[in-house]
mmCIF file of C-alpha atoms and ligand atoms in Angstrom:
data_model
loop_
_atom_site.group_PDB
_atom_site.id
_atom_site.type_symbol
_atom_site.label_atom_id
_atom_site.label_comp_id
_atom_site.label_asym_id
_atom_site.label_seq_id
_atom_site.Cartn_x
_atom_site.Cartn_y
_atom_site.Cartn_z
ATOM 1 C CA MET I 1194 90.543 110.352 110.150
ATOM 2 C CA CYS I 1195 93.065 108.985 107.659
ATOM 3 C CA LEU I 1196 92.756 106.199 105.125
ATOM 4 C CA THR I 1197 95.264 103.962 106.924
ATOM 5 C CA ASP I 1198 93.251 104.156 110.148
ATOM 6 C CA ILE I 1199 89.997 103.457 108.352
ATOM 7 C CA ARG I 1200 91.473 100.426 106.611
ATOM 8 C CA ALA I 1201 92.767 99.099 109.943
ATOM 9 C CA ARG I 1202 89.362 99.598 111.555
ATOM 10 C CA MET I 1203 87.661 97.873 108.619
ATOM 11 C CA HIS I 1204 90.030 94.895 108.987
ATOM 12 C CA ARG I 1205 89.344 94.661 112.691
ATOM 13 C CA ALA I 1206 85.587 94.830 112.187
ATOM 14 C CA CYS I 1207 85.809 92.127 109.509
ATOM 15 C CA ASP I 1208 87.850 89.894 111.822
ATOM 16 C CA GLU I 1209 85.404 90.403 114.662
ATOM 17 C CA ALA I 1210 82.487 89.594 112.385
ATOM 18 C CA ALA I 1211 84.367 86.600 110.920
ATOM 19 C CA ARG I 1212 83.950 87.835 107.389
ATOM 20 C CA PRO I 1213 86.649 88.058 104.743
ATOM 21 C CA CYS I 1214 88.143 91.521 104.342
ATOM 22 C CA ASP I 1215 87.613 91.436 100.593
ATOM 23 C CA SER I 1216 83.863 91.143 101.178
ATOM 24 C CA VAL I 1217 83.770 94.834 102.133
ATOM 25 C CA THR I 1218 84.367 97.795 99.807
ATOM 26 C CA LEU I 1219 85.167 101.268 101.058
ATOM 27 C CA VAL I 1220 83.310 103.918 99.066
ATOM 28 C CA ALA I 1221 85.203 107.127 99.833
ATOM 29 C CA VAL I 1222 82.591 109.874 99.815
ATOM 30 C CA CYS I 1223 84.201 113.074 98.613
ATOM 31 C CA LYS I 1224 81.355 115.544 98.194
ATOM 32 C CA ASN I 1225 82.518 119.036 99.126
ATOM 33 C CA ARG I 1226 86.131 117.910 98.644
ATOM 34 C CA THR I 1227 88.414 119.362 96.013
ATOM 35 C CA ALA I 1228 90.493 117.417 93.503
ATOM 36 C CA GLU I 1229 93.570 118.445 95.526
ATOM 37 C CA GLU I 1230 92.070 116.856 98.633
ATOM 38 C CA ILE I 1231 91.202 113.668 96.737
ATOM 39 C CA ALA I 1232 94.680 113.278 95.200
ATOM 40 C CA PRO I 1233 96.330 111.729 98.310
ATOM 41 C CA LEU I 1234 93.649 109.044 98.458
ATOM 42 C CA LEU I 1235 94.291 108.165 94.828
ATOM 43 C CA ALA I 1236 98.013 108.059 95.557
ATOM 44 C CA ALA I 1237 97.295 105.649 98.434
ATOM 45 C CA GLY I 1238 95.417 103.308 96.133
ATOM 46 C CA GLN I 1239 91.801 104.171 96.874
ATOM 47 C CA ARG I 1240 89.791 103.683 93.671
ATOM 48 C CA VAL I 1241 86.099 103.622 94.693
ATOM 49 C CA PHE I 1242 84.536 107.018 95.338
ATOM 50 C CA GLY I 1243 81.092 108.459 96.009
ATOM 51 C CA GLU I 1244 79.577 111.788 95.068
ATOM 52 C CA ASN I 1245 76.076 112.978 95.839
ATOM 53 C CA ARG I 1246 75.646 115.623 93.132
ATOM 54 C CA VAL I 1247 75.993 115.266 89.374
ATOM 55 C CA GLN I 1248 77.207 118.830 88.797
ATOM 56 C CA GLU I 1249 79.920 118.602 91.422
ATOM 57 C CA ALA I 1250 81.117 115.246 90.110
ATOM 58 C CA ALA I 1251 81.175 116.589 86.544
ATOM 59 C CA ALA I 1252 83.471 119.373 87.635
ATOM 60 C CA LYS I 1253 86.025 117.110 89.334
ATOM 61 C CA TRP I 1254 86.069 113.597 87.971
ATOM 62 C CA PRO I 1255 86.740 113.749 84.227
ATOM 63 C CA ALA I 1256 90.223 115.149 84.895
ATOM 64 C CA LEU I 1257 90.889 112.749 87.792
ATOM 65 C CA ARG I 1258 89.775 109.839 85.641
ATOM 66 C CA ALA I 1259 92.058 110.892 82.811
ATOM 67 C CA ALA I 1260 94.967 110.671 85.241
ATOM 68 C CA HIS I 1261 93.854 107.420 86.963
ATOM 69 C CA GLY I 1262 91.937 105.140 84.605
ATOM 70 C CA ASP I 1263 90.582 102.486 86.933
ATOM 71 C CA ILE I 1264 88.312 104.648 89.081
ATOM 72 C CA GLU I 1265 84.845 103.464 90.101
ATOM 73 C CA LEU I 1266 82.561 106.407 90.760
ATOM 74 C CA HIS I 1267 79.270 105.925 92.635
ATOM 75 C CA LEU I 1268 76.350 108.334 92.679
ATOM 76 C CA ILE I 1269 74.919 108.252 96.205
ATOM 77 C CA GLY I 1270 72.627 111.297 96.101
ATOM 78 C CA GLN I 1271 69.156 111.788 94.730
ATOM 79 C CA LEU I 1272 68.991 111.877 90.931
ATOM 80 C CA GLN I 1273 66.519 113.884 88.871
ATOM 81 C CA THR I 1274 65.405 112.181 85.679
ATOM 82 C CA ASN I 1275 66.536 115.162 83.589
ATOM 83 C CA LYS I 1276 70.108 114.482 84.794
ATOM 84 C CA ALA I 1277 70.029 110.769 83.918
ATOM 85 C CA LYS I 1278 71.945 111.353 80.682
ATOM 86 C CA GLU I 1279 74.802 113.125 82.428
ATOM 87 C CA ALA I 1280 74.800 110.660 85.329
ATOM 88 C CA VAL I 1281 75.066 107.631 83.032
ATOM 89 C CA ALA I 1282 77.982 109.238 81.198
ATOM 90 C CA LEU I 1283 79.818 110.218 84.386
ATOM 91 C CA PHE I 1284 79.246 107.466 86.956
ATOM 92 C CA ASP I 1285 79.936 103.733 87.067
ATOM 93 C CA VAL I 1286 77.377 102.766 89.717
ATOM 94 C CA ILE I 1287 74.077 104.423 90.689
ATOM 95 C CA GLU I 1288 73.250 103.852 94.361
ATOM 96 C CA SER I 1289 70.143 106.019 94.618
ATOM 97 C CA LEU I 1290 67.648 104.295 92.330
ATOM 98 C CA ASP I 1291 64.376 104.983 94.106
ATOM 99 C CA ARG I 1292 61.454 105.274 91.680
ATOM 100 C CA GLU I 1293 60.018 103.814 88.509
ATOM 101 C CA ASN I 1294 60.424 106.818 86.226
ATOM 102 C CA LEU I 1295 64.100 107.045 87.212
ATOM 103 C CA ALA I 1296 64.575 103.353 86.373
ATOM 104 C CA ASP I 1297 62.986 104.022 82.963
ATOM 105 C CA ALA I 1298 65.167 107.086 82.343
ATOM 106 C CA LEU I 1299 68.343 105.205 83.329
ATOM 107 C CA VAL I 1300 67.544 102.215 81.119
ATOM 108 C CA ALA I 1301 66.866 104.510 78.150
ATOM 109 C CA GLU I 1302 70.140 106.367 78.666
ATOM 110 C CA MET I 1303 72.199 103.216 79.225
ATOM 111 C CA LYS I 1304 70.877 101.861 75.917
ATOM 112 C CA LYS I 1305 71.635 105.115 74.115
ATOM 113 C CA GLN I 1306 75.140 105.341 75.521
ATOM 114 C CA ASN I 1307 75.750 101.593 75.328
ATOM 115 C CA ARG I 1308 76.840 101.540 78.976
ATOM 116 C CA ILE I 1309 75.661 99.181 81.702
ATOM 117 C CA LEU I 1310 75.753 100.655 85.192
ATOM 118 C CA PRO I 1311 75.014 98.372 88.133
ATOM 119 C CA CYS I 1312 72.439 100.069 90.362
ATOM 120 C CA PHE I 1313 71.526 99.896 94.028
ATOM 121 C CA ILE I 1314 67.930 100.392 95.067
ATOM 122 C CA GLN I 1315 67.722 102.942 97.842
ATOM 123 C CA VAL I 1316 65.397 101.833 100.621
ATOM 124 C CA ASN I 1317 63.866 104.380 102.958
ATOM 125 C CA THR I 1318 64.130 102.085 105.981
ATOM 126 C CA GLY I 1319 63.067 104.870 108.340
ATOM 127 C CA GLU I 1320 60.116 105.814 106.094
ATOM 128 C CA GLU I 1321 61.095 109.483 106.342
ATOM 129 C CA PRO I 1322 58.989 111.658 104.022
ATOM 130 C CA GLN I 1323 61.891 114.008 103.137
ATOM 131 C CA LYS I 1324 64.211 111.143 102.115
ATOM 132 C CA GLY I 1325 64.416 109.264 98.849
ATOM 133 C CA GLY I 1326 64.058 105.528 98.660
ATOM 134 C CA ALA I 1327 61.444 102.855 98.247
ATOM 135 C CA ALA I 1328 59.398 102.060 101.348
ATOM 136 C CA PRO I 1329 60.198 98.551 102.641
ATOM 137 C CA LYS I 1330 56.690 97.332 101.836
ATOM 138 C CA ASP I 1331 57.018 98.524 98.215
ATOM 139 C CA LEU I 1332 60.471 97.015 97.704
ATOM 140 C CA PRO I 1333 59.493 93.618 96.210
ATOM 141 C CA ASP I 1334 57.345 95.276 93.527
ATOM 142 C CA PHE I 1335 59.926 97.977 92.810
ATOM 143 C CA TYR I 1336 62.699 95.393 92.602
ATOM 144 C CA ALA I 1337 60.647 93.377 90.088
ATOM 145 C CA TYR I 1338 59.921 96.543 88.110
ATOM 146 C CA CYS I 1339 63.627 97.398 87.885
ATOM 147 C CA ARG I 1340 64.625 93.879 86.852
ATOM 148 C CA ASN I 1341 61.904 93.741 84.199
ATOM 149 C CA ALA I 1342 62.984 97.131 82.894
ATOM 150 C CA GLY I 1343 66.471 95.696 82.368
ATOM 151 C CA ILE I 1344 68.351 97.204 85.308
ATOM 152 C CA ASP I 1345 71.300 95.264 86.751
ATOM 153 C CA VAL I 1346 70.307 95.515 90.419
ATOM 154 C CA ALA I 1347 73.552 94.970 92.333
ATOM 155 C CA GLY I 1348 72.192 95.617 95.795
ATOM 156 C CA LEU I 1349 70.344 97.814 98.253
ATOM 157 C CA MET I 1350 71.354 101.071 99.911
ATOM 158 C CA CYS I 1351 69.995 102.839 102.988
ATOM 159 C CA ILE I 1352 70.660 105.989 104.973
ATOM 160 C CA PRO I 1353 69.195 105.508 108.461
ATOM 161 C CA PRO I 1354 67.463 108.386 110.263
ATOM 162 C CA ALA I 1355 70.099 110.351 112.174
ATOM 163 C CA GLN I 1356 68.402 109.907 115.545
ATOM 164 C CA ASP I 1357 67.845 106.144 115.254
ATOM 165 C CA VAL I 1358 69.999 103.152 116.210
ATOM 166 C CA ALA I 1359 71.659 102.495 112.848
ATOM 167 C CA ALA I 1360 72.119 98.774 113.512
ATOM 168 C CA LEU I 1361 68.362 98.185 113.345
ATOM 169 C CA HIS I 1362 68.192 99.758 109.889
ATOM 170 C CA PHE I 1363 71.243 97.841 108.669
ATOM 171 C CA ALA I 1364 69.688 94.593 109.912
ATOM 172 C CA LEU I 1365 66.416 95.436 108.188
ATOM 173 C CA LEU I 1366 68.207 96.152 104.892
ATOM 174 C CA ARG I 1367 69.962 92.794 105.102
ATOM 175 C CA LYS I 1368 66.688 91.008 105.826
ATOM 176 C CA LEU I 1369 64.959 92.743 102.907
ATOM 177 C CA ALA I 1370 67.803 91.794 100.562
ATOM 178 C CA GLY I 1371 67.506 88.155 101.599
ATOM 179 C CA GLU I 1372 63.821 88.105 100.718
ATOM 180 C CA LEU I 1373 64.238 89.256 97.112
ATOM 181 C CA PRO I 1374 64.515 86.714 94.271
ATOM 182 C CA ALA I 1375 67.997 87.808 93.181
ATOM 183 C CA PRO I 1376 70.119 85.676 90.840
ATOM 184 C CA LYS I 1377 73.233 86.447 92.936
ATOM 185 C CA PRO I 1378 73.565 87.742 96.507
ATOM 186 C CA LEU I 1379 72.682 91.413 96.707
ATOM 187 C CA GLN I 1380 75.294 93.818 98.050
ATOM 188 C CA LEU I 1381 74.444 96.185 100.878
ATOM 189 C CA SER I 1382 75.610 99.794 100.725
ATOM 190 C CA MET I 1383 75.330 101.245 104.195
ATOM 191 C CA GLY I 1384 77.285 102.872 106.996
ATOM 192 C CA MET I 1385 79.071 106.205 107.136
ATOM 193 C CA SER I 1386 82.094 107.568 108.979
ATOM 194 C CA GLY I 1387 80.367 107.205 112.345
ATOM 195 C CA ASP I 1388 78.987 103.695 111.982
ATOM 196 C CA PHE I 1389 80.816 101.728 109.294
ATOM 197 C CA GLU I 1390 81.981 99.099 111.791
ATOM 198 C CA THR I 1391 78.370 98.491 112.770
ATOM 199 C CA ALA I 1392 77.507 98.145 109.074
ATOM 200 C CA ILE I 1393 80.308 95.596 108.600
ATOM 201 C CA ARG I 1394 79.142 93.575 111.613
HETATM 202 C C1 PLP V 1335 77.782 112.433 102.825
HETATM 203 C C2 PLP V 1335 77.307 111.047 102.670
HETATM 204 C C3 PLP V 1335 78.017 109.958 103.212
HETATM 205 C C4 PLP V 1335 79.280 110.125 103.995
HETATM 206 O O1 PLP V 1335 78.998 110.601 105.238
HETATM 207 P P1 PLP V 1335 80.202 110.724 106.284
HETATM 208 O O2 PLP V 1335 79.512 110.748 107.602
HETATM 209 O O3 PLP V 1335 80.908 111.969 105.911
HETATM 210 O O4 PLP V 1335 81.015 109.497 106.122
HETATM 211 C C5 PLP V 1335 77.547 108.687 103.008
HETATM 212 N N1 PLP V 1335 76.412 108.444 102.326
HETATM 213 C C6 PLP V 1335 75.694 109.450 101.779
HETATM 214 C C7 PLP V 1335 74.459 109.129 101.020
HETATM 215 C C8 PLP V 1335 76.114 110.776 101.929
HETATM 216 O O5 PLP V 1335 75.400 111.773 101.369
#
């Protein structure tokens, strides 16, 4: 699958859903990809990327950033509190905020480093025990906790159970976002290679 095809499919899905194309952002997930594999995407203008592990991102992105200043790097994988310092230094957006002690660790590090990273709260819409994320019923309290702690909550993120109909989880995430007392509309980070058109719809 190439970037040009994905962009065309995103446009089509936006048209079909009657939503403006600039209301959707492609986060190019490049875990397990080398800097050489990422280079053509940068050359084609892609600037928003996702990584799921701090160590792997630390090995690739400082050099890529030095060559292309305007990159926006998202952490999409689970984050241990003892890696919060490195994550805050390396990433621009944290998409996997899923528990109170992580919110505390991120706020402390952002203050220390004088950096503000928008965060997405990960919601475990399928309530899978092995997956990170706040349970839907705990989301209002966790959202309030994060806001009170000083986190800029930009939106919600979910990774549906592999065997489920993804659309139901995407719809739930949207509903949950609409029920939170957010100062501006929350963004939704959802959909992967196999279902991004469903996520856009
Ligand atoms: C790997 C990963 C993706 C990308 O999955 P693809 O099916 O390769 O598009 C998206 N989100 C998360 C959280 C991931 O870990």
